[in-house]
Coordinates of C-alpha atoms and ligand atoms in Angstrom, one line a residue:
M1 CA -36.1 18.7 -60.3
T2 CA -36.5 21.9 -58.2
L3 CA -36.1 23.1 -54.7
A4 CA -38.3 26.1 -55.4
A5 CA -40.9 25.0 -52.8
L6 CA -39.1 24.1 -49.6
T7 CA -41.7 23.6 -46.9
P8 CA -41.1 23.3 -43.1
D9 CA -41.1 19.7 -41.9
L10 CA -40.1 17.8 -38.8
V11 CA -38.1 19.7 -36.1
A12 CA -35.4 17.1 -35.3
H13 CA -33.5 19.2 -32.7
R14 CA -34.0 22.4 -30.8
P15 CA -31.3 25.1 -30.2
D16 CA -29.2 24.5 -27.1
T17 CA -28.4 27.4 -24.8
R18 CA -26.0 25.4 -22.6
T19 CA -22.4 26.7 -22.9
E20 CA -20.0 24.0 -22.0
W21 CA -17.3 24.1 -24.7
W22 CA -17.7 20.4 -25.7
R23 CA -21.4 20.7 -26.6
H24 CA -20.7 22.5 -29.8
A25 CA -16.9 22.1 -30.4
V26 CA -15.2 21.1 -33.6
I27 CA -12.5 18.7 -32.5
Y28 CA -9.5 17.9 -34.7
Q29 CA -7.9 14.5 -34.4
V30 CA -4.1 14.5 -34.5
Y31 CA -2.6 11.1 -35.1
P32 CA 0.8 12.0 -33.7
R33 CA 3.0 9.6 -35.8
S34 CA 1.7 11.2 -39.0
F35 CA 1.0 14.8 -38.2
A36 CA 4.4 16.5 -38.2
D37 CA 7.9 15.2 -37.4
A38 CA 10.3 17.6 -35.6
S39 CA 13.1 15.1 -34.9
G40 CA 13.7 14.1 -38.5
D41 CA 13.3 10.3 -38.1
G42 CA 10.2 10.2 -40.3
I43 CA 7.8 9.5 -37.5
G44 CA 5.7 12.4 -36.2
D45 CA 6.2 13.6 -32.7
L46 CA 4.9 15.9 -30.0
P47 CA 7.3 18.8 -30.7
G48 CA 6.2 18.5 -34.3
V49 CA 2.5 18.8 -33.2
T50 CA 3.3 21.8 -31.0
A51 CA 5.2 23.6 -33.9
R52 CA 2.2 23.1 -36.2
L53 CA -0.6 24.1 -33.8
D54 CA -0.9 27.4 -35.6
H55 CA -2.4 25.4 -38.5
L56 CA -5.3 24.4 -36.3
V57 CA -5.9 28.0 -35.2
E58 CA -5.9 29.1 -38.9
L59 CA -8.3 26.3 -39.7
G60 CA -10.6 27.4 -37.0
V61 CA -11.2 24.3 -34.8
D62 CA -11.8 24.5 -31.0
A63 CA -9.9 21.5 -29.7
V64 CA -7.4 18.8 -30.5
W65 CA -7.7 15.1 -29.7
L66 CA -4.3 13.3 -29.7
S67 CA -4.2 9.6 -30.4
P68 CA -1.9 7.7 -28.0
F69 CA 1.7 8.9 -27.5
Y70 CA 2.4 6.9 -24.4
R71 CA 5.3 4.5 -23.9
S72 CA 4.5 1.5 -26.1
P73 CA 6.2 -1.2 -28.2
Q74 CA 3.9 0.2 -31.0
A75 CA 2.4 -3.2 -31.9
D76 CA -0.8 -1.4 -32.6
A77 CA 0.6 2.1 -33.3
G78 CA 0.5 3.1 -29.6
Y79 CA -2.9 1.5 -28.7
D80 CA -0.8 -1.0 -26.8
V81 CA 0.3 1.0 -23.8
A82 CA 3.3 -0.1 -21.7
D83 CA 3.3 2.9 -19.4
Y84 CA 0.3 5.2 -19.1
R85 CA 2.2 7.9 -17.3
D86 CA 5.1 8.4 -19.7
V87 CA 5.6 9.5 -23.3
D88 CA 7.2 7.1 -25.8
P89 CA 10.7 8.3 -26.8
L90 CA 9.5 8.0 -30.4
F91 CA 7.2 10.9 -29.7
G92 CA 9.2 12.9 -27.2
T93 CA 9.1 13.4 -23.4
L94 CA 6.7 14.3 -20.7
A95 CA 8.1 17.8 -20.9
D96 CA 7.1 17.9 -24.6
A97 CA 3.6 16.8 -23.7
D98 CA 3.4 19.6 -21.1
A99 CA 4.7 22.1 -23.7
L100 CA 2.1 21.0 -26.2
V101 CA -0.7 21.4 -23.7
A102 CA 0.6 24.8 -22.6
R103 CA 1.0 26.1 -26.2
A104 CA -2.4 24.8 -27.2
H105 CA -4.0 26.6 -24.3
E106 CA -2.1 29.8 -25.2
L107 CA -3.7 29.5 -28.6
G108 CA -7.1 28.9 -27.2
L109 CA -7.3 25.2 -28.1
R110 CA -8.4 22.5 -25.7
V111 CA -6.5 19.2 -25.6
I112 CA -8.1 15.8 -25.3
V113 CA -5.8 12.8 -24.9
D114 CA -6.5 9.1 -25.6
L115 CA -7.2 6.7 -22.8
V116 CA -6.7 3.0 -23.5
P117 CA -8.3 1.1 -20.6
N118 CA -9.6 -2.2 -22.3
H119 CA -6.1 -3.6 -22.6
T120 CA -2.5 -2.9 -21.9
S121 CA 0.6 -3.9 -23.8
D122 CA 2.0 -7.3 -23.1
E123 CA 5.2 -5.3 -22.2
H124 CA 3.3 -3.4 -19.4
A125 CA 4.8 -4.1 -16.0
W126 CA 1.5 -5.7 -14.8
F127 CA 1.5 -8.2 -17.6
Q128 CA 5.1 -9.1 -17.2
A129 CA 4.4 -9.6 -13.4
A130 CA 1.4 -11.7 -14.3
L131 CA 3.5 -14.0 -16.5
A132 CA 6.1 -14.4 -13.8
A133 CA 3.7 -14.9 -10.9
G134 CA 1.9 -17.9 -12.4
P135 CA -1.7 -19.2 -12.2
G136 CA -4.0 -18.2 -9.4
S137 CA -1.8 -15.2 -8.5
P138 CA -3.2 -11.7 -7.8
E139 CA -1.0 -10.5 -10.6
R140 CA -2.8 -12.7 -13.1
A141 CA -6.2 -11.6 -11.7
R142 CA -5.7 -8.2 -13.3
Y143 CA -6.1 -9.9 -16.7
H144 CA -8.3 -12.7 -18.1
F145 CA -6.0 -15.8 -17.6
R146 CA -7.8 -19.1 -17.9
D147 CA -6.8 -22.8 -18.2
G148 CA -7.4 -24.1 -21.7
K149 CA -10.0 -26.7 -22.6
G150 CA -9.2 -30.2 -23.8
E151 CA -7.3 -33.0 -22.2
H152 CA -4.1 -31.0 -21.9
G153 CA -5.5 -27.5 -22.0
E154 CA -4.6 -27.3 -25.6
L155 CA -7.9 -25.6 -26.7
P156 CA -8.7 -21.9 -26.0
P157 CA -11.1 -21.3 -23.1
N158 CA -13.8 -20.0 -25.4
N159 CA -14.5 -19.4 -29.1
W160 CA -14.1 -15.7 -29.2
E161 CA -12.3 -14.1 -32.2
S162 CA -9.9 -11.2 -32.1
I163 CA -11.2 -8.1 -33.9
F164 CA -8.0 -8.1 -35.8
G165 CA -8.5 -11.7 -36.9
G166 CA -7.7 -15.2 -35.5
P167 CA -8.5 -16.4 -32.0
A168 CA -8.9 -13.9 -29.1
W169 CA -6.7 -16.2 -26.8
T170 CA -3.0 -16.9 -26.7
R171 CA -1.4 -19.6 -24.7
T172 CA 1.5 -18.7 -22.5
T173 CA 4.6 -20.7 -21.9
D174 CA 5.6 -21.5 -18.3
P175 CA 9.2 -20.8 -17.1
D176 CA 10.1 -24.5 -17.5
G177 CA 9.1 -24.3 -21.2
T178 CA 5.8 -26.2 -20.9
P179 CA 2.6 -24.7 -22.3
G180 CA 0.7 -22.8 -19.6
Q181 CA -2.6 -20.8 -19.3
W182 CA -4.3 -18.8 -21.9
Y183 CA -5.0 -15.0 -21.8
L184 CA -7.7 -13.0 -23.6
H185 CA -7.0 -10.3 -26.1
L186 CA -9.9 -8.8 -28.1
F187 CA -7.3 -7.2 -30.3
D188 CA -3.6 -8.3 -31.0
S189 CA -1.9 -10.9 -28.9
K190 CA 0.3 -8.0 -27.7
Q191 CA -2.8 -6.3 -26.2
P192 CA -4.0 -8.4 -23.3
D193 CA -7.4 -7.4 -22.0
L194 CA -7.6 -6.1 -18.4
D195 CA -10.2 -7.7 -16.0
W196 CA -12.4 -4.8 -15.0
D197 CA -14.0 -6.9 -12.2
N198 CA -10.8 -6.3 -10.4
P199 CA -10.8 -3.2 -8.1
E200 CA -7.0 -2.7 -8.6
V201 CA -7.8 -2.0 -12.3
H202 CA -10.3 0.6 -11.3
A203 CA -7.9 2.3 -8.9
E204 CA -5.1 2.3 -11.4
F205 CA -7.1 4.1 -14.1
A206 CA -8.6 6.6 -11.7
D207 CA -5.0 7.5 -10.9
V208 CA -4.1 7.7 -14.6
L209 CA -7.0 10.0 -15.2
R210 CA -5.8 12.3 -12.4
F211 CA -2.2 12.2 -13.6
W212 CA -3.3 13.7 -17.0
L213 CA -5.9 16.0 -15.5
D214 CA -3.3 17.4 -13.2
R215 CA -1.1 18.1 -16.2
G216 CA -3.9 20.2 -17.6
V217 CA -5.6 18.1 -20.3
D218 CA -9.2 19.1 -21.0
G219 CA -10.5 15.5 -21.4
F220 CA -10.2 12.0 -22.7
R221 CA -11.2 9.9 -25.7
V222 CA -11.9 6.5 -24.3
D223 CA -10.8 3.6 -26.5
V224 CA -13.0 0.5 -26.9
A225 CA -15.3 2.1 -24.3
H226 CA -18.0 -0.6 -24.8
G227 CA -15.6 -3.5 -24.3
M228 CA -14.1 -3.3 -20.9
V229 CA -16.6 -5.4 -19.1
K230 CA -17.3 -9.0 -20.3
A231 CA -20.3 -11.2 -19.5
P232 CA -19.7 -13.4 -16.5
G233 CA -18.1 -16.7 -17.3
L234 CA -17.0 -15.5 -20.7
P235 CA -19.5 -17.6 -22.6
D236 CA -19.0 -18.9 -26.1
W237 CA -20.5 -16.7 -28.8
D238 CA -21.0 -17.5 -32.5
G239 CA -21.3 -14.0 -33.7
H240 CA -18.6 -12.1 -35.6
V241 CA -16.7 -9.4 -33.7
A242 CA -16.0 -6.2 -35.6
M243 CA -15.4 -2.6 -34.6
I244 CA -18.6 -1.9 -36.5
D245 CA -21.0 -4.5 -37.8
G246 CA -21.8 -4.9 -41.4
S247 CA -18.7 -3.7 -43.2
D248 CA -21.0 -2.9 -46.2
G249 CA -22.5 -0.3 -44.0
S250 CA -26.0 -1.7 -44.1
H251 CA -26.3 -2.8 -40.6
A252 CA -25.6 0.4 -38.8
V253 CA -28.3 2.1 -40.8
D254 CA -30.9 -0.7 -40.7
D255 CA -30.4 -1.0 -37.0
V256 CA -31.1 2.6 -36.1
D257 CA -34.4 1.4 -34.5
G258 CA -33.5 -2.2 -33.9
S259 CA -31.5 -3.9 -31.2
G260 CA -27.9 -4.6 -31.8
N261 CA -26.5 -7.9 -30.4
H262 CA -22.8 -7.5 -30.0
G263 CA -22.1 -10.5 -27.9
P264 CA -20.7 -11.1 -24.4
M265 CA -17.7 -8.9 -24.9
F266 CA -19.5 -5.7 -25.7
D267 CA -21.9 -3.2 -24.2
Q268 CA -22.3 -4.9 -20.9
E269 CA -24.2 -3.1 -18.2
G270 CA -21.1 -2.9 -16.0
V271 CA -19.3 -0.4 -18.2
H272 CA -21.6 2.3 -17.2
E273 CA -20.4 2.1 -13.6
I274 CA -16.9 2.9 -14.8
Y275 CA -18.1 6.0 -16.6
R276 CA -20.0 7.2 -13.6
A277 CA -16.9 6.8 -11.4
W278 CA -14.8 8.7 -14.0
R279 CA -17.4 11.4 -14.4
R280 CA -17.2 12.0 -10.6
I281 CA -13.4 12.4 -11.0
L282 CA -13.7 14.8 -13.9
D283 CA -16.3 16.9 -12.1
T284 CA -13.8 17.6 -9.3
Y285 CA -11.7 19.5 -11.8
D286 CA -12.4 23.0 -13.0
G287 CA -12.9 23.9 -16.7
D288 CA -15.5 21.5 -18.0
R289 CA -13.1 18.5 -18.5
A290 CA -14.8 16.1 -21.0
M291 CA -14.9 12.5 -21.9
V292 CA -15.8 11.1 -25.3
T293 CA -16.4 7.4 -25.7
E294 CA -15.4 5.3 -28.7
A295 CA -18.3 2.8 -28.4
W296 CA -19.3 0.9 -31.5
V297 CA -22.7 0.3 -30.2
E298 CA -26.1 0.0 -31.8
P299 CA -28.8 1.1 -31.9
L300 CA -28.4 4.8 -31.2
S301 CA -30.6 4.7 -28.2
R302 CA -28.2 2.1 -26.7
L303 CA -25.2 4.4 -27.6
A304 CA -26.9 7.3 -25.8
R305 CA -26.7 5.4 -22.5
Y306 CA -23.0 6.2 -22.5
V307 CA -23.8 9.9 -22.4
R308 CA -26.4 10.0 -19.7
P309 CA -26.0 13.0 -17.4
D310 CA -23.7 11.3 -15.0
E311 CA -21.6 9.4 -17.6
A312 CA -19.5 10.5 -20.5
H313 CA -20.1 13.8 -22.3
Q314 CA -20.0 12.6 -25.9
S315 CA -19.9 9.4 -27.9
F316 CA -18.7 9.1 -31.5
N317 CA -21.6 8.8 -33.9
F318 CA -20.4 6.0 -36.1
A319 CA -23.9 5.4 -37.5
F320 CA -23.5 8.7 -39.3
L321 CA -20.1 7.6 -40.7
A322 CA -21.6 4.3 -41.8
A323 CA -24.7 5.8 -43.4
G324 CA -22.8 6.3 -46.7
W325 CA -24.1 8.5 -49.4
H326 CA -27.9 8.2 -49.6
A327 CA -30.3 11.0 -48.7
P328 CA -33.1 9.0 -47.0
S329 CA -30.5 6.9 -44.9
L330 CA -28.7 10.0 -43.8
R331 CA -31.9 11.8 -42.9
R332 CA -33.0 8.8 -40.8
V333 CA -29.6 8.6 -39.0
I334 CA -29.5 12.3 -38.3
T335 CA -33.0 12.4 -36.9
A336 CA -32.4 9.2 -34.8
S337 CA -29.2 10.7 -33.5
Y338 CA -30.8 13.8 -32.2
E339 CA -33.7 11.8 -30.8
A340 CA -31.4 9.5 -28.9
N341 CA -29.0 12.1 -27.6
D342 CA -31.6 14.8 -26.8
A343 CA -33.4 12.3 -24.7
V344 CA -30.4 12.3 -22.3
G345 CA -29.4 15.9 -22.7
A346 CA -26.1 15.1 -24.6
P347 CA -24.8 16.7 -27.7
T348 CA -24.9 14.7 -30.9
T349 CA -21.5 14.2 -32.5
W350 CA -20.6 13.9 -36.2
V351 CA -17.7 12.1 -37.7
L352 CA -16.8 11.0 -41.3
S353 CA -13.1 9.8 -41.0
N354 CA -10.6 8.7 -38.4
H355 CA -7.5 6.6 -38.1
D356 CA -9.5 3.3 -38.3
V357 CA -11.4 3.7 -41.5
V358 CA -10.8 4.4 -45.2
R359 CA -10.9 8.2 -45.5
H360 CA -14.2 9.5 -46.7
A361 CA -12.7 11.0 -49.9
S362 CA -11.8 7.5 -50.9
R363 CA -14.8 5.6 -49.5
M364 CA -17.2 7.9 -51.4
G365 CA -15.3 7.3 -54.7
L366 CA -16.1 3.6 -54.6
D367 CA -18.7 2.2 -56.9
D368 CA -20.9 1.6 -53.8
P369 CA -20.1 4.6 -51.5
T370 CA -21.6 2.8 -48.5
H371 CA -19.0 0.1 -48.8
R372 CA -16.4 0.3 -46.1
P373 CA -13.5 -2.1 -46.7
N374 CA -10.9 -2.3 -44.1
G375 CA -8.2 -0.7 -46.2
I376 CA -7.6 -0.6 -50.0
G377 CA -4.6 -1.9 -51.8
H378 CA -3.1 -3.1 -55.1
G379 CA -5.6 -5.3 -56.9
D380 CA -8.6 -3.9 -55.0
E381 CA -11.2 -1.6 -56.6
Q382 CA -9.6 1.8 -56.8
P383 CA -11.8 4.8 -55.9
D384 CA -12.7 7.4 -58.5
A385 CA -10.6 10.2 -56.9
G386 CA -12.5 13.1 -58.5
L387 CA -15.9 11.8 -57.6
G388 CA -14.7 10.8 -54.1
L389 CA -13.4 14.3 -53.4
Q390 CA -16.5 16.0 -54.7
R391 CA -18.7 13.9 -52.5
A392 CA -16.4 14.2 -49.5
R393 CA -16.5 18.0 -49.7
A394 CA -20.2 17.9 -49.9
A395 CA -20.4 15.5 -47.0
S396 CA -18.1 17.6 -44.9
L397 CA -20.1 20.8 -45.6
L398 CA -23.2 18.9 -44.6
M399 CA -21.6 17.7 -41.4
L400 CA -20.3 21.1 -40.4
G401 CA -23.8 22.5 -40.9
L402 CA -25.3 20.2 -38.3
P403 CA -25.8 21.3 -34.7
G404 CA -23.7 19.4 -32.1
S405 CA -20.0 18.6 -32.0
A406 CA -18.0 17.6 -35.1
Y407 CA -14.8 15.6 -35.3
V408 CA -12.3 16.3 -38.1
Y409 CA -9.5 13.8 -38.8
Q410 CA -6.2 15.3 -39.8
G411 CA -5.9 15.7 -43.5
E412 CA -9.6 15.7 -44.3
E413 CA -9.4 19.5 -44.4
L414 CA -7.0 18.9 -47.4
G415 CA -9.4 16.5 -49.0
L416 CA -6.8 13.7 -48.6
P417 CA -7.7 10.3 -49.9
D418 CA -6.3 7.1 -48.5
H419 CA -3.1 5.8 -50.0
T420 CA -4.9 3.0 -51.9
A421 CA -1.9 1.5 -53.6
L422 CA 0.5 1.0 -50.7
D423 CA 2.8 -1.9 -51.1
D424 CA 1.8 -4.7 -48.7
D425 CA 5.3 -5.1 -47.5
L426 CA 5.1 -1.6 -46.0
R427 CA 2.0 -2.3 -44.0
E428 CA 2.2 -2.3 -40.2
D429 CA -1.4 -2.7 -39.1
P430 CA -1.8 -6.0 -37.1
A431 CA -5.1 -6.6 -38.8
F432 CA -3.3 -7.1 -42.1
F433 CA -1.1 -9.8 -40.5
R434 CA -3.7 -11.5 -38.4
T435 CA -6.1 -11.9 -41.4
G436 CA -3.3 -13.2 -43.6
G437 CA -3.7 -10.1 -45.8
A438 CA -7.4 -10.6 -46.4
E439 CA -7.9 -7.2 -44.8
R440 CA -5.4 -4.6 -46.0
G441 CA -5.8 -2.8 -42.7
R442 CA -5.6 0.9 -41.7
D443 CA -2.2 2.1 -42.9
G444 CA -3.7 3.8 -45.9
C445 CA -5.5 6.4 -43.8
R446 CA -2.4 7.0 -41.6
V447 CA 0.1 8.4 -44.2
P448 CA 2.1 11.4 -43.1
L449 CA 0.5 14.8 -43.9
P450 CA 1.7 16.9 -46.8
W451 CA 2.6 20.4 -45.6
E452 CA 4.7 21.9 -48.4
G453 CA 4.2 20.8 -52.0
D454 CA 7.8 21.3 -53.1
A455 CA 9.7 20.0 -50.0
P456 CA 11.1 16.5 -49.6
G457 CA 8.6 14.4 -47.8
L458 CA 6.1 17.2 -48.6
G459 CA 7.5 19.1 -45.5
F460 CA 6.4 16.4 -43.0
S461 CA 9.9 16.1 -41.6
P462 CA 13.1 18.3 -41.8
T463 CA 14.9 15.4 -43.4
G464 CA 12.2 14.4 -45.9
A465 CA 11.8 11.0 -44.2
T466 CA 8.3 9.7 -43.9
W467 CA 7.4 6.3 -42.2
L468 CA 5.0 5.6 -45.0
P469 CA 5.4 6.9 -48.5
Q470 CA 3.1 9.7 -49.6
P471 CA 1.3 9.3 -53.0
A472 CA 2.9 11.7 -55.6
E473 CA -0.4 13.4 -56.2
W474 CA -0.5 14.7 -52.6
A475 CA 2.0 17.5 -53.5
D476 CA -0.9 19.5 -54.9
L477 CA -2.9 18.8 -51.8
A478 CA -0.2 20.2 -49.5
V479 CA -1.3 22.9 -47.0
D480 CA 0.9 25.6 -48.7
R481 CA -0.6 24.8 -52.1
Q482 CA -4.2 25.1 -50.9
R483 CA -3.8 28.1 -48.5
G484 CA -5.3 31.1 -50.2
R485 CA -6.3 29.1 -53.3
E486 CA -9.9 29.9 -54.1
G487 CA -12.1 26.8 -54.1
S488 CA -9.5 24.6 -52.4
T489 CA -10.7 22.1 -49.8
Y490 CA -8.6 23.7 -47.1
E491 CA -10.3 27.1 -47.8
L492 CA -13.7 25.4 -47.9
Y493 CA -13.1 24.0 -44.4
R494 CA -11.8 27.4 -43.1
A495 CA -14.8 29.2 -44.5
A496 CA -17.3 26.6 -43.2
L497 CA -15.7 26.7 -39.7
R498 CA -15.8 30.5 -39.7
L499 CA -19.5 30.6 -40.7
R500 CA -20.3 27.9 -38.3
R501 CA -18.9 30.0 -35.5
D502 CA -20.4 33.3 -36.7
E503 CA -23.8 31.8 -37.2
N504 CA -23.6 29.7 -34.0
L505 CA -24.5 26.6 -35.9
G506 CA -23.1 24.2 -33.3
A507 CA -25.6 25.4 -30.8
G508 CA -28.4 25.7 -33.3
G509 CA -31.5 23.6 -34.0
L510 CA -32.4 21.4 -37.0
Q511 CA -35.7 21.6 -38.9
W512 CA -36.0 19.4 -41.9
L513 CA -37.3 21.1 -45.1
D514 CA -39.4 19.1 -47.4
S515 CA -39.3 19.4 -51.2
P516 CA -40.2 17.4 -54.3
A517 CA -36.5 16.4 -54.4
R518 CA -36.5 14.8 -51.0
E519 CA -35.2 11.5 -52.3
H520 CA -32.0 13.2 -53.6
V521 CA -31.5 16.3 -51.5
L522 CA -31.2 16.7 -47.8
A523 CA -32.6 20.1 -46.8
F524 CA -32.7 21.6 -43.4
R525 CA -32.6 24.9 -41.6
N526 CA -30.2 25.6 -38.7
G527 CA -30.9 29.1 -37.4
G528 CA -30.3 31.6 -40.2
V529 CA -28.7 29.1 -42.5
V530 CA -30.4 26.6 -44.9
V531 CA -28.3 23.6 -45.8
L532 CA -29.0 21.8 -49.0
A533 CA -27.0 18.6 -49.8
N534 CA -27.6 17.1 -53.2
L535 CA -26.5 13.4 -52.8
D536 CA -27.6 12.2 -56.2
D537 CA -26.4 12.6 -59.8
V538 CA -29.2 14.9 -60.9
D539 CA -29.0 18.7 -61.0
V540 CA -31.6 20.5 -58.9
A541 CA -32.8 24.1 -59.3
L542 CA -32.2 26.3 -56.2
P543 CA -34.8 28.5 -54.7
L544 CA -34.8 31.7 -56.8
D545 CA -34.3 34.1 -54.0
A546 CA -31.4 32.2 -52.3
E547 CA -28.3 34.0 -51.2
V548 CA -25.4 31.5 -51.4
L549 CA -23.2 31.7 -48.4
L550 CA -20.9 28.8 -49.2
A551 CA -20.9 25.8 -51.5
S552 CA -18.8 22.7 -51.7
G553 CA -18.5 23.1 -55.5
P554 CA -19.2 25.5 -58.3
L555 CA -22.9 26.5 -58.7
A556 CA -24.1 27.8 -62.0
D557 CA -27.4 29.2 -63.3
G558 CA -29.2 28.7 -60.0
V559 CA -28.5 25.0 -60.0
L560 CA -27.3 22.8 -57.2
P561 CA -25.3 20.2 -59.1
A562 CA -24.9 16.5 -58.2
A563 CA -22.8 15.7 -55.1
T564 CA -22.8 19.3 -53.9
T565 CA -23.8 21.0 -50.7
A566 CA -24.7 24.6 -50.3
W567 CA -25.3 26.8 -47.3
L568 CA -27.9 29.5 -48.2
R569 CA -29.7 32.4 -46.7
L570 CA -33.3 32.5 -47.6
P571 CA -35.5 35.6 -47.1
Ligands
NOJ1 C1 -9.7 1.5 -31.4 C2 -8.6 2.4 -31.9 O1 -9.1 3.5 -32.5 C3 -7.8 1.5 -32.8 O2 -6.9 2.2 -33.6 C4 -7.2 0.4 -32.0 O3 -6.6 -0.5 -32.9 C5 -8.2 -0.4 -31.2 N1 -9.2 0.5 -30.6 C6 -7.5 -1.2 -30.1 O4 -7.0 -0.3 -29.1

């Protein structure tokens, strides 16, 4: 197989001369409980993040997105917020948040914070007031309280399932001890859904946005952005709710051109009015404040409606994450992504890992690399670590060569796999408990980062404590072991991010290149760089006159080996 004859093919995306920072940024996701611990309790915190911001500068990213650090009982690792205007003592104080933003700005990094508007914690003052106030009260009208069905109200108001497993309704108990109304929770029972038909809810979140914008944050990542508005009457639905359909990955790809039906709890027209209102607020601030939506919506043309000119700025591209490791599927998703986003003038984003999915270094080591289990544990198929890492490095180099904005999840720059043999009794993800262990849940991708190979707790915390154990083989993946080591994943990311910046790849265009190897190799030109990603297990001959700028693995004798990406300069 040879790439000797690369011929120009479809132009999927043209260069973008607009200069807002978020159009081309590489944004690094910090999951605060697992990034760095300054206090020594084994749980990461904001002072820990601040102290390690230099790492992000050295890596070469443009911005940081922080997962929630607000006051929370931590029933869903902080995605259950009890006070949107305060920092949980676990993570520090408001002053620590201010110090983090100030230091990041000094270092030239933007800061995006998480906004969780679909639900609050059941320990939020509003929900407590709703319980106390009783049926029919204005306090209950901020949530979805309903009487149950059945003779004594003993059946839930509809048949919706929680995304974490089990019913999406929980029955309350009245003060006199008798069973009361039910409330809706698309996630855990400790995460009651807000009713976005209620103007008080709108007013509250507008104020929360201003609270953080006034403190200087550069934007928001909006949690469950497609779920806030429910169909009127909350009708029954027999479909299966999931953060992304088809956990085998097939659906997201097959549905690129189709129409996704996600039931009466998702992607309702009313959500767009919320983004328009929030955009108006963001636009009153200086400095290109930005909003990225976590909307698990298909097809891509439907997702692009969240990033129309007067709505959010970006949306996570989960179709790319779900496309697996197959050249024609990836090409199709990449082309469709540009088509959909270019039509509304928004940048396309790219993401391979986050705190909700098995890390790509592990996913891609599975027998079927498009398979996306919700967590891996004892007794499950264990990934081939070597193959997974090789493919993950190739996938990352492919991603970073694409025009648009890329998201990097903490630790992927080290090639971290999931902890795939975590003891079940250490797990904390509510999805594990609500499915009776049928889903292992997301703890495996949330293990504290390794900073120093020889230190206790791999340098995560000054005491060596870590809230989840780190696999022993992570010592060699620690930042200090990889820094300056030729060929390390960390140095690969650094080199890629440097070249991406120097070559202005984020703002570039994408022209596909055709070749006899098209079934195995993705080939495209972005400005002065040609990206070749060999996704198969056959060796492919490189063009003879190629200058290799960077490669995800060793190249020998003019060959692009299996599971390898190269960035080339061609005459
Ligand atoms: C999406 C978040 O990324 C996830 O971690 C969380 O469990 C759910 N939304 C509910 O907030």
